[in-house]
mmCIF file of C-alpha atoms and ligand atoms in Angstrom:
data_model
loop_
_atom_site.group_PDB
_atom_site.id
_atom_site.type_symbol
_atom_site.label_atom_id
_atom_site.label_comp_id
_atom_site.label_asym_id
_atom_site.label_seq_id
_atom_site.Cartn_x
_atom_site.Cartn_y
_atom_site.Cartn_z
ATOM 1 C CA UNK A 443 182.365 137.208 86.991
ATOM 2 C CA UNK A 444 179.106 135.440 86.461
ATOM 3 C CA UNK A 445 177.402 139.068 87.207
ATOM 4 C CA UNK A 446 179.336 141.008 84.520
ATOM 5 C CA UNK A 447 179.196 138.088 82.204
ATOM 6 C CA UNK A 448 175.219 138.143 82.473
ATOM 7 C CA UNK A 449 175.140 141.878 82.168
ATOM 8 C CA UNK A 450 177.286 141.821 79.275
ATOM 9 C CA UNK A 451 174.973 139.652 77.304
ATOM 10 C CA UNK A 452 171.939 141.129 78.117
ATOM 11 C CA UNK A 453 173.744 144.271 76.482
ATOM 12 C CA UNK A 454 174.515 142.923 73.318
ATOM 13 C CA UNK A 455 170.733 140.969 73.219
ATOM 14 C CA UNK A 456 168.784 142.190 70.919
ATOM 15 C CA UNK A 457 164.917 143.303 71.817
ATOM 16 C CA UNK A 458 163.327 142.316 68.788
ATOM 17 C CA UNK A 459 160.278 143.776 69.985
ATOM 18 C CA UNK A 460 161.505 146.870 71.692
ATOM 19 C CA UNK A 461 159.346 150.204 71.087
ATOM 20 C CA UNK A 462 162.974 152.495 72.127
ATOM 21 C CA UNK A 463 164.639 150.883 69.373
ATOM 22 C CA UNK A 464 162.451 152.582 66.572
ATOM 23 C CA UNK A 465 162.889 151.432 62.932
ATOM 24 C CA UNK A 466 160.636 153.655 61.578
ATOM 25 C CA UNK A 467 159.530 157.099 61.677
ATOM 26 C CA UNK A 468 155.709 156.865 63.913
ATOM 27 C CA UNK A 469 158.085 154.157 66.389
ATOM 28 C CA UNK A 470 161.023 157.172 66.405
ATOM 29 C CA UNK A 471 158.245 159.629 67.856
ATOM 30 C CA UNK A 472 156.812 156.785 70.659
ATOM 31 C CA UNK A 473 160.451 156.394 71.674
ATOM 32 C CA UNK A 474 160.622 160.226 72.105
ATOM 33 C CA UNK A 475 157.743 160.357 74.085
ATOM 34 C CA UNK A 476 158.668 157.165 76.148
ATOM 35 C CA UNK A 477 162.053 158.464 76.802
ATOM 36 C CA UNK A 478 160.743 161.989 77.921
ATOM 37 C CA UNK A 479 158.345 160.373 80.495
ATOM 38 C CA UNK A 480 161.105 158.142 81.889
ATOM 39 C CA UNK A 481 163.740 160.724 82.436
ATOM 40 C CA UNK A 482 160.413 163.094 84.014
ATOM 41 C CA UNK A 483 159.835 159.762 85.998
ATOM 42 C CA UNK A 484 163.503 159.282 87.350
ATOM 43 C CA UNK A 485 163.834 162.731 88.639
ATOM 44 C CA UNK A 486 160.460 162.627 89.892
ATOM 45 C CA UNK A 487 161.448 159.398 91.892
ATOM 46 C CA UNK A 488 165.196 160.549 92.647
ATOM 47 C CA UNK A 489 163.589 163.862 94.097
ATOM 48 C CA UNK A 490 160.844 161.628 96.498
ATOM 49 C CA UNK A 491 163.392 159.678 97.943
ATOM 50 C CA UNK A 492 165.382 162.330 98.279
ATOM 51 C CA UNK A 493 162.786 164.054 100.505
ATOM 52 C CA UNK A 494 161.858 161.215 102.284
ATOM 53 C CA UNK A 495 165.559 160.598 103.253
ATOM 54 C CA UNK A 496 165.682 164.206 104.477
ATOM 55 C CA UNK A 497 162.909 163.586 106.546
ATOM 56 C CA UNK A 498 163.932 160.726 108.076
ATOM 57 C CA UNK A 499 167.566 162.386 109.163
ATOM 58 C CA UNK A 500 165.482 165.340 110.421
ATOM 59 C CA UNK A 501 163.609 163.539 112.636
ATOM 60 C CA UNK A 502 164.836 164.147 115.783
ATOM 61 C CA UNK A 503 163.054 163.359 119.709
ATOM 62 C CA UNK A 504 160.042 161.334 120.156
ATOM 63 C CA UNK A 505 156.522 161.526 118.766
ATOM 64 C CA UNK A 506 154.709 162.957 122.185
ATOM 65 C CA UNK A 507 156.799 165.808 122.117
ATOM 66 C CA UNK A 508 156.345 167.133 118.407
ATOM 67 C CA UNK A 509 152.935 169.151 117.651
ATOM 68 C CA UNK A 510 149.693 167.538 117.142
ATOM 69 C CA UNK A 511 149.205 166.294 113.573
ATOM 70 C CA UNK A 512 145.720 168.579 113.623
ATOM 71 C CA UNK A 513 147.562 171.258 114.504
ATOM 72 C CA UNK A 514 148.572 172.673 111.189
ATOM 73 C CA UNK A 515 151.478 173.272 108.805
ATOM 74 C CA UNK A 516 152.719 172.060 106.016
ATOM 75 C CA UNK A 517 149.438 172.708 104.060
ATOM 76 C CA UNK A 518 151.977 174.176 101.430
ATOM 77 C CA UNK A 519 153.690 171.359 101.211
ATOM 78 C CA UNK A 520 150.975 169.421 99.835
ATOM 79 C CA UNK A 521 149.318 171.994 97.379
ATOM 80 C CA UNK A 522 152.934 172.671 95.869
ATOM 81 C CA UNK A 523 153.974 168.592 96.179
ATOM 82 C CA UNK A 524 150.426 167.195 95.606
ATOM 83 C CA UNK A 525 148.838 169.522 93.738
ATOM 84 C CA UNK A 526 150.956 171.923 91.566
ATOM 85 C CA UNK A 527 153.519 169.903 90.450
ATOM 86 C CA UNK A 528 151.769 166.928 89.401
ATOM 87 C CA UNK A 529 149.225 168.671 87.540
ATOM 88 C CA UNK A 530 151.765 170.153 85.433
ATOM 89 C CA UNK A 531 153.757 167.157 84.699
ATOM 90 C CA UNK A 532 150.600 165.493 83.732
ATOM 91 C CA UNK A 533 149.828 168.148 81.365
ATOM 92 C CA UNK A 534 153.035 168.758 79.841
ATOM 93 C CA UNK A 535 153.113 164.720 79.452
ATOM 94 C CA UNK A 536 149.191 164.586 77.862
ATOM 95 C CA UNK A 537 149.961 167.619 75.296
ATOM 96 C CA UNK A 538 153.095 165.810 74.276
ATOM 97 C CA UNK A 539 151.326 162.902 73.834
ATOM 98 C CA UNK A 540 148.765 164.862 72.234
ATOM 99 C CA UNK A 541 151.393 166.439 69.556
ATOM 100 C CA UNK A 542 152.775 163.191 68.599
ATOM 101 C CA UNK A 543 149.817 161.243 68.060
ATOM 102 C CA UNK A 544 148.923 164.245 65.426
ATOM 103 C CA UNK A 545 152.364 163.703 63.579
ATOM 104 C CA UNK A 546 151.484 160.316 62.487
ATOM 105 C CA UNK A 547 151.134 160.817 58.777
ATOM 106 C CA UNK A 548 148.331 158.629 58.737
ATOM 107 C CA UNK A 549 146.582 160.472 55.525
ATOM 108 C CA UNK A 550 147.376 163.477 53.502
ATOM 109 C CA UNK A 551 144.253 164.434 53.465
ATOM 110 C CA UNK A 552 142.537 162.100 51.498
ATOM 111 C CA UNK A 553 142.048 157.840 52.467
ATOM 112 C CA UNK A 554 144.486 156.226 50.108
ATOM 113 C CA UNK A 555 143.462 152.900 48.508
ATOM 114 C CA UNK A 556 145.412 150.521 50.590
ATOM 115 C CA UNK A 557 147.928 148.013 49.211
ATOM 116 C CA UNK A 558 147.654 145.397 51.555
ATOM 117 C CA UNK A 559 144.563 144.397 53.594
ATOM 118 C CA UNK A 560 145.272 142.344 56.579
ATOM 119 C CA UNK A 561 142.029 140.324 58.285
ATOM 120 C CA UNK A 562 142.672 139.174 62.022
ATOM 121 C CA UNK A 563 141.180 135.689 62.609
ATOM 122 C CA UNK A 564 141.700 133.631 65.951
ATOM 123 C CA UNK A 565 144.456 133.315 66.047
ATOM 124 C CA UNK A 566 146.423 134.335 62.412
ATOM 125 C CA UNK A 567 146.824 137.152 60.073
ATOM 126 C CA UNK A 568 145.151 136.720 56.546
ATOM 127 C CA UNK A 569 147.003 138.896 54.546
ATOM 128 C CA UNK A 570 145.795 140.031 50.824
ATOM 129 C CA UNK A 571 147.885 142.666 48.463
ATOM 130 C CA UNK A 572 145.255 144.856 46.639
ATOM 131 C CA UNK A 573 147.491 147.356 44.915
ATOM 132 C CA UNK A 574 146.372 147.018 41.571
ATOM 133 C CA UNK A 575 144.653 145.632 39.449
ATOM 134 C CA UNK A 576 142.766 142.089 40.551
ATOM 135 C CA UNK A 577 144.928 140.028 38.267
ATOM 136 C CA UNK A 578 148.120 141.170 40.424
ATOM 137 C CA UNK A 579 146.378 140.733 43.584
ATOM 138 C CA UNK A 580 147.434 137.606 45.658
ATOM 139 C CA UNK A 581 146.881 136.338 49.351
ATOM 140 C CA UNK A 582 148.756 134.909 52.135
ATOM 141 C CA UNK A 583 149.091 134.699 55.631
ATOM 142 C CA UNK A 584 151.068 135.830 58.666
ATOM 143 C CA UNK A 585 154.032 137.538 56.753
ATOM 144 C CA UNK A 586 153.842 140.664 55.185
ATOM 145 C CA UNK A 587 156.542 142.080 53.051
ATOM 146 C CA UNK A 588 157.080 145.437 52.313
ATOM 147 C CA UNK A 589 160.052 147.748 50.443
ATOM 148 C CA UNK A 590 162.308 149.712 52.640
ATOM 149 C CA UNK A 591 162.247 153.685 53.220
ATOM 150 C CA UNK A 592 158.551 154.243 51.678
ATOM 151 C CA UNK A 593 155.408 154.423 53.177
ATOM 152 C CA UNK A 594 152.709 150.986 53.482
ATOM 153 C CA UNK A 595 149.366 151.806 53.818
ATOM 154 C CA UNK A 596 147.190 148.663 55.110
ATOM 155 C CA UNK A 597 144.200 148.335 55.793
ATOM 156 C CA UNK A 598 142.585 146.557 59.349
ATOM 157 C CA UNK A 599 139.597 144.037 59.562
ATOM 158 C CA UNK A 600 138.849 141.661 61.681
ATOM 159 C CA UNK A 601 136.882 137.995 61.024
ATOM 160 C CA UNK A 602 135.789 136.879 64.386
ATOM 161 C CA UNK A 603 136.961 139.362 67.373
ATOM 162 C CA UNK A 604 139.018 142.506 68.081
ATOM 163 C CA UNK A 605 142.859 141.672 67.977
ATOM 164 C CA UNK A 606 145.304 144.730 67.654
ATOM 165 C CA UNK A 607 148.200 145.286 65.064
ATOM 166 C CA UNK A 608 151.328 145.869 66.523
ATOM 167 C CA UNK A 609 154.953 145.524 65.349
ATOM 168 C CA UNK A 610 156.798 147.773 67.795
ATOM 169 C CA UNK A 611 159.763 148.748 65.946
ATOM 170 C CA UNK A 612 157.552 149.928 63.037
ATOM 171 C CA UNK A 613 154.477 151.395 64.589
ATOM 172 C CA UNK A 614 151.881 151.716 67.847
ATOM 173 C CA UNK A 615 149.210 149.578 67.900
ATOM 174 C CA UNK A 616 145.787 150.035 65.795
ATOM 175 C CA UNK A 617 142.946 147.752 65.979
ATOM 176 C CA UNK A 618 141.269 145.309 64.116
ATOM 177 C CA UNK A 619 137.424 145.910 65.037
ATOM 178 C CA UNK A 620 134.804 144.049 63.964
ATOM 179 C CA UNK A 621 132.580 145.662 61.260
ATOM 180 C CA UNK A 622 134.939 148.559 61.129
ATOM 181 C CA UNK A 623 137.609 149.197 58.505
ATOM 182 C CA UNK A 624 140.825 150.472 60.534
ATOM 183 C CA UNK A 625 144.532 152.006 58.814
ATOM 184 C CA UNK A 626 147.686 151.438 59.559
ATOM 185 C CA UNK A 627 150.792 153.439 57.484
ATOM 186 C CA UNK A 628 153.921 151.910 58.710
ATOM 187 C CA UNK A 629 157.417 152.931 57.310
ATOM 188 C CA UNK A 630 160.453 150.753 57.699
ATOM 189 C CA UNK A 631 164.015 152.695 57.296
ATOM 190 C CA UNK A 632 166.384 149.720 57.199
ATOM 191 C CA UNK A 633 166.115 146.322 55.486
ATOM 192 C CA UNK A 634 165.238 143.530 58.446
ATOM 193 C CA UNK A 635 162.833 141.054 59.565
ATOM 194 C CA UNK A 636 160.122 143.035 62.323
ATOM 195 C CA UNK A 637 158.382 140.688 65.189
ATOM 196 C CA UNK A 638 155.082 141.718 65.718
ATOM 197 C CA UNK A 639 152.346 140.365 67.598
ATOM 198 C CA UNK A 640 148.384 141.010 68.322
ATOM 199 C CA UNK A 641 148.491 143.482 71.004
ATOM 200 C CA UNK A 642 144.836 142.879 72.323
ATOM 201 C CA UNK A 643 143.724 139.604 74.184
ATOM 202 C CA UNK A 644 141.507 138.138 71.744
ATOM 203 C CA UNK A 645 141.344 134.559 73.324
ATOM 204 C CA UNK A 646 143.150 131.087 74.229
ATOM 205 C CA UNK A 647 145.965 131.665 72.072
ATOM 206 C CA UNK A 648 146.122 135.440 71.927
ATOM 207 C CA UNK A 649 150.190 135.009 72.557
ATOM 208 C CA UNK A 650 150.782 132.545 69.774
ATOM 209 C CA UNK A 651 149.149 134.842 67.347
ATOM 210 C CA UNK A 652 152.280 136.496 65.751
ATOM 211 C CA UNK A 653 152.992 138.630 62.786
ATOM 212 C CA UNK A 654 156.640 139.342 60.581
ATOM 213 C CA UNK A 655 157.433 142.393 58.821
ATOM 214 C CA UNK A 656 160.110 141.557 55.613
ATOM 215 C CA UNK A 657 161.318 144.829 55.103
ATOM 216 C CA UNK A 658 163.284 144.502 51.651
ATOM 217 C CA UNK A 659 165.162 146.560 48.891
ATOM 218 C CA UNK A 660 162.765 147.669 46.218
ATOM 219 C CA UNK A 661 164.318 145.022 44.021
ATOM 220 C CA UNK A 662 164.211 142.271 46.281
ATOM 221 C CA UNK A 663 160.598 142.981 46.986
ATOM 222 C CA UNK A 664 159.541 143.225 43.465
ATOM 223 C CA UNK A 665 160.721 139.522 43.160
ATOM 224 C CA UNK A 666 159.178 138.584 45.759
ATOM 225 C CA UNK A 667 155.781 139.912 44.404
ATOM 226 C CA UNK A 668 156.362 138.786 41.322
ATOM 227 C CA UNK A 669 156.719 135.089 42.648
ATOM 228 C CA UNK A 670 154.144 135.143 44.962
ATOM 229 C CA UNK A 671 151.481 135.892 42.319
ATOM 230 C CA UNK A 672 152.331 132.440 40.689
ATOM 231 C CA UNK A 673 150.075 129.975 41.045
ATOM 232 C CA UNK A 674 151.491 127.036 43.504
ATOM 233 C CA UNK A 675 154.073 125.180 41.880
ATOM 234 C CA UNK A 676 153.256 121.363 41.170
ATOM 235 C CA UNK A 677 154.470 118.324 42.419
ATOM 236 C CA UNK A 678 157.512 116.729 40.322
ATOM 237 C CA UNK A 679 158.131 113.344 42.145
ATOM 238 C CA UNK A 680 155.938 110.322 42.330
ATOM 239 C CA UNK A 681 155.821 110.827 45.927
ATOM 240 C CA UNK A 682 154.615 114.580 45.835
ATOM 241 C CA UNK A 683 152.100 113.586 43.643
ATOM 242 C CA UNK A 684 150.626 111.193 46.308
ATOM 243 C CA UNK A 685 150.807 113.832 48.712
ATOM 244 C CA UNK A 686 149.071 116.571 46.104
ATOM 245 C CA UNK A 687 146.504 113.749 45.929
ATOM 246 C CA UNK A 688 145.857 113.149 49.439
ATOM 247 C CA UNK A 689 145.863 116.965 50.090
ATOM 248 C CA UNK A 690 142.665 117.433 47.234
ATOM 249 C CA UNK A 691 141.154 114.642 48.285
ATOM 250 C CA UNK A 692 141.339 114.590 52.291
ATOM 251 C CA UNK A 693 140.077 117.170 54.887
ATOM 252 C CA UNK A 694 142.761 119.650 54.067
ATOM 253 C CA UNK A 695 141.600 121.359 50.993
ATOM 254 C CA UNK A 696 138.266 122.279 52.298
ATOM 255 C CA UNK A 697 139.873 125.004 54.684
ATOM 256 C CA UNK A 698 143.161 125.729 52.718
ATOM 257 C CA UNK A 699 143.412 127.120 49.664
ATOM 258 C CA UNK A 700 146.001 126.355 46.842
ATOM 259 C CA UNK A 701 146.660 128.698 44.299
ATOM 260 C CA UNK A 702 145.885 126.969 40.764
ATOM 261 C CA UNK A 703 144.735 123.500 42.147
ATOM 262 C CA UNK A 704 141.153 122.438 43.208
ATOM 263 C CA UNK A 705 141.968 123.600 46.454
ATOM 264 C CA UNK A 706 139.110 126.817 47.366
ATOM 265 C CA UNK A 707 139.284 126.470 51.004
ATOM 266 C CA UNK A 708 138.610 130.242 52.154
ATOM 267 C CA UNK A 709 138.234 129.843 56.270
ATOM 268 C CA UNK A 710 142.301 128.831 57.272
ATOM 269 C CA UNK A 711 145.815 130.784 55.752
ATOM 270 C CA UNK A 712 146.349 130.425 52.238
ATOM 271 C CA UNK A 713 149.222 127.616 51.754
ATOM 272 C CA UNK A 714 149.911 128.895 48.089
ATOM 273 C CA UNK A 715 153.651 129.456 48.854
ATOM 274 C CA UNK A 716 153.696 128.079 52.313
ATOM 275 C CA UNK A 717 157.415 127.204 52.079
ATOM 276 C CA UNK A 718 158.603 130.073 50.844
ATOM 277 C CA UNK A 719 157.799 131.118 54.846
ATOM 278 C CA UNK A 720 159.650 131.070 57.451
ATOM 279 C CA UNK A 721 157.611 130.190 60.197
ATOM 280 C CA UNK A 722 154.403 128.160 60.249
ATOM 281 C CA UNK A 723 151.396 128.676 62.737
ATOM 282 C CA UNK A 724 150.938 132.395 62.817
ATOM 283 C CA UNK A 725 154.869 132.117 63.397
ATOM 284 C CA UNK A 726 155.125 130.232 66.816
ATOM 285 C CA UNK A 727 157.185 127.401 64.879
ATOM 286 C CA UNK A 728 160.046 127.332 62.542
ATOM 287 C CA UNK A 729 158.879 126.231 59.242
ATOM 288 C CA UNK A 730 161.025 123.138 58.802
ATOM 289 C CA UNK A 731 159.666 119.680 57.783
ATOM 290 C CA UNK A 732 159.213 117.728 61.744
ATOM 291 C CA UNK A 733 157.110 121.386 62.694
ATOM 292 C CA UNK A 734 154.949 121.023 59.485
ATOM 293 C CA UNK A 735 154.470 117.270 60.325
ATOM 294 C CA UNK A 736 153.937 117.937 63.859
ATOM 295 C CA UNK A 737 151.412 120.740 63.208
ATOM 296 C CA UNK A 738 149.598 118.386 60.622
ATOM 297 C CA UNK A 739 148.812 115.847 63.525
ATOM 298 C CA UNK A 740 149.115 117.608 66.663
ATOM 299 C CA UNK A 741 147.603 121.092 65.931
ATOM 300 C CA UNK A 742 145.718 120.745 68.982
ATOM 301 C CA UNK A 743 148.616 120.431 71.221
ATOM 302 C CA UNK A 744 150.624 123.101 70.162
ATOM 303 C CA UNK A 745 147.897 125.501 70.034
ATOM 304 C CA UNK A 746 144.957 124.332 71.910
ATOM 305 C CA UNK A 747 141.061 125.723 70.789
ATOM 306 C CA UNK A 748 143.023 126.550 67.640
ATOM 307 C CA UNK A 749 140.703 126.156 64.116
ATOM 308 C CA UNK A 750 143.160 123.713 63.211
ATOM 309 C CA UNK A 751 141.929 119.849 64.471
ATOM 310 C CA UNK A 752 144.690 117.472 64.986
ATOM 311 C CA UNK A 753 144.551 115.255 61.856
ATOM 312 C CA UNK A 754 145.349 111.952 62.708
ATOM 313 C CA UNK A 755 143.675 109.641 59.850
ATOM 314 C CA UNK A 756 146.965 109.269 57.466
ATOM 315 C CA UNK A 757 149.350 106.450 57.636
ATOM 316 C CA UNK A 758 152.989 107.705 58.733
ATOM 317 C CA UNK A 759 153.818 107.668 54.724
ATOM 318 C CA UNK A 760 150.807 109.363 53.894
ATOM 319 C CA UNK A 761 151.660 111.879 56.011
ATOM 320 C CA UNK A 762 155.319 112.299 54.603
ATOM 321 C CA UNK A 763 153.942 112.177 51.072
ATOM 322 C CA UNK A 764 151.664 115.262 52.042
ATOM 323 C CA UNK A 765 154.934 117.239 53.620
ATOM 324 C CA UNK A 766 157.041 116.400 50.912
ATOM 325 C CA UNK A 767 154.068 118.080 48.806
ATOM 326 C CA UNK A 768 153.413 121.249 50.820
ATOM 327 C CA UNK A 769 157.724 121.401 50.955
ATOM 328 C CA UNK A 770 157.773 122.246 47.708
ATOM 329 C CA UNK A 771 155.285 125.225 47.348
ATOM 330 C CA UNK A 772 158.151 127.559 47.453
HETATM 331 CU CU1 LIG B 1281 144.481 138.392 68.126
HETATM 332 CU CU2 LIG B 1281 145.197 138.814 70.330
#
């Protein structure tokens, strides 16, 4: 019962990171390919162990009385089994391969200005929309929205190392390189949140450096531009206000920047509309207000080597004060 129960679940679980459940067209043609080279793979291995089941029921008398190995036979065997047949697998695998990494659309000829340009940094995304002109650009960090059913181009950098793009349901993986400008065109047919993550080891917390794709209605995603090219909305309460304070004048606006307020910090994720997110840390923590508090003095703990030092000089009201004001930047 246990068994079934088990199986049943794992059914109805969700990969949220699975490249055979494509949402988008270049993930639809990886699928293709992956499920061609498993079915290959499973006759392949059905048709081995079929053999070597036939040769073990064969087998019949001892070893001294069958032919010396040296002796010869079965030469054909091993072109045909060895030879032959894998080579044209392989083939037939590396020119369908071949034909579906030329169907990406990645250009129609021409580069396209890019509407978002997303900078890899150890270990977060910095993510700035450049469609337009500079008074609609904005930045921010780890989350990328994008409308459903058209095409995204963005554009790769990197700050520090070589980390890798990848949100499987959406796309393969391209690069960030440093010194080298890299494109990505990602489509995303239905409305929904993608997982991605970097796909290239890029140091101590390679694994916590993770990436969401918003994939909204056109509508939905206008808003959401619209409101994200505000400046950061200011505190209202006395107690915000303390926190605001604290925030300009304590370590924190040095590295952070705040749309709107004194805060220029360029080197750490823009906290403009920080809780308008829904995770914090390149999205290895729910963005709720004992994770924010948490990240604020422990940084160091939950993601060890991390730019972020632990920052332990505020009172335990000081440090509310500064959540209650970083809350609010909806
Ligand atoms: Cu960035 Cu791995």
């Amino acid at each position: 019962m246990k068994t079934i129960e088990t199986l049943s679940f794992l059914a109805q679980a969700t990969f949220p990171q699975s490249t055979l459940d494509p949402a988008g067209q270049a993930t639809e043609r990886l699928a293709d390919l992956g499920w061609l080279v498993y079915t290959i793979f499973t006759v392949v291995t059905l048709l081995m162990w079929g053999l070597i089941v036939w040769v073990a029921l064969r087998r019949r008398g001892s070893l001294d009385r069958h032919a010396p190995v040296d002796a010869g036979g079965g030469q054909g065997w091993i072109l045909v089994g060895g030879l032959l047949v894998p080579a044209a697998i392989l083939s037939f695998i590396f020119i369908a391969g071949l034909q579906g990494m030329s169907a990406f659309p990645m250009t129609d000829g021409e580069i396209p200005a890019p509407e978002i340009r997303v900078t890899g940094h150890q270990w977060w995304w910095d993510v700035r929309y450049v469609a337009g002109g500079p008074n609609l650009h904005f930045r921010t960090a780890n989350e990328i929205h994008i409308p459903v059913g058209r095409l995204v181009d963005i554009e790769l950098v990197s700050a520090d190392v070589i980390h890798s793009f990848w949100v499987p349901r959406l796309h393969g993986k391209v690069d960030l390189v440093p010194g080298l400008t890299n494109r990505i065109r990602i489509r995303a047919d239905a409305p929904g949140v993608y997982e991605g993550q970097c796909g290239e080891f890029c140091g101590a917390q390679h694994a916590k450096m993770r990436l969401l794709v918003v994939a909204e209605p056109v509508e939905e995603y206008e808003h959401w531009l619209a409101s994200q090219r505000q400046p950061a909305s200011s505190p209202t309460t006395e107690f915000e206000t303390r926190g605001y304070d604290l925030f300009m004048t304590k370590p924190c606006a040095l590295c952070h920047t705040v749309a709107g307020t004194p805060a220029r910090g360029g080197v750490a994720p823009d906290l403009t509309h920080l809780a308008s997110r829904r995770r914090l840390a390149a999205n290895v923590l729910e963005n709720n207000e004992a994770n924010l508090m948490a990240w604020i003095t422990h940084a160091q703990s939950l993601k060890p080597e991390a730019l972020m030092p632990n920052v332990t000089q505020f009172t335990g009201e000081e440090l509310q004060a500064i959540t209650a004001y970083l809350r609010q930047l909806e």
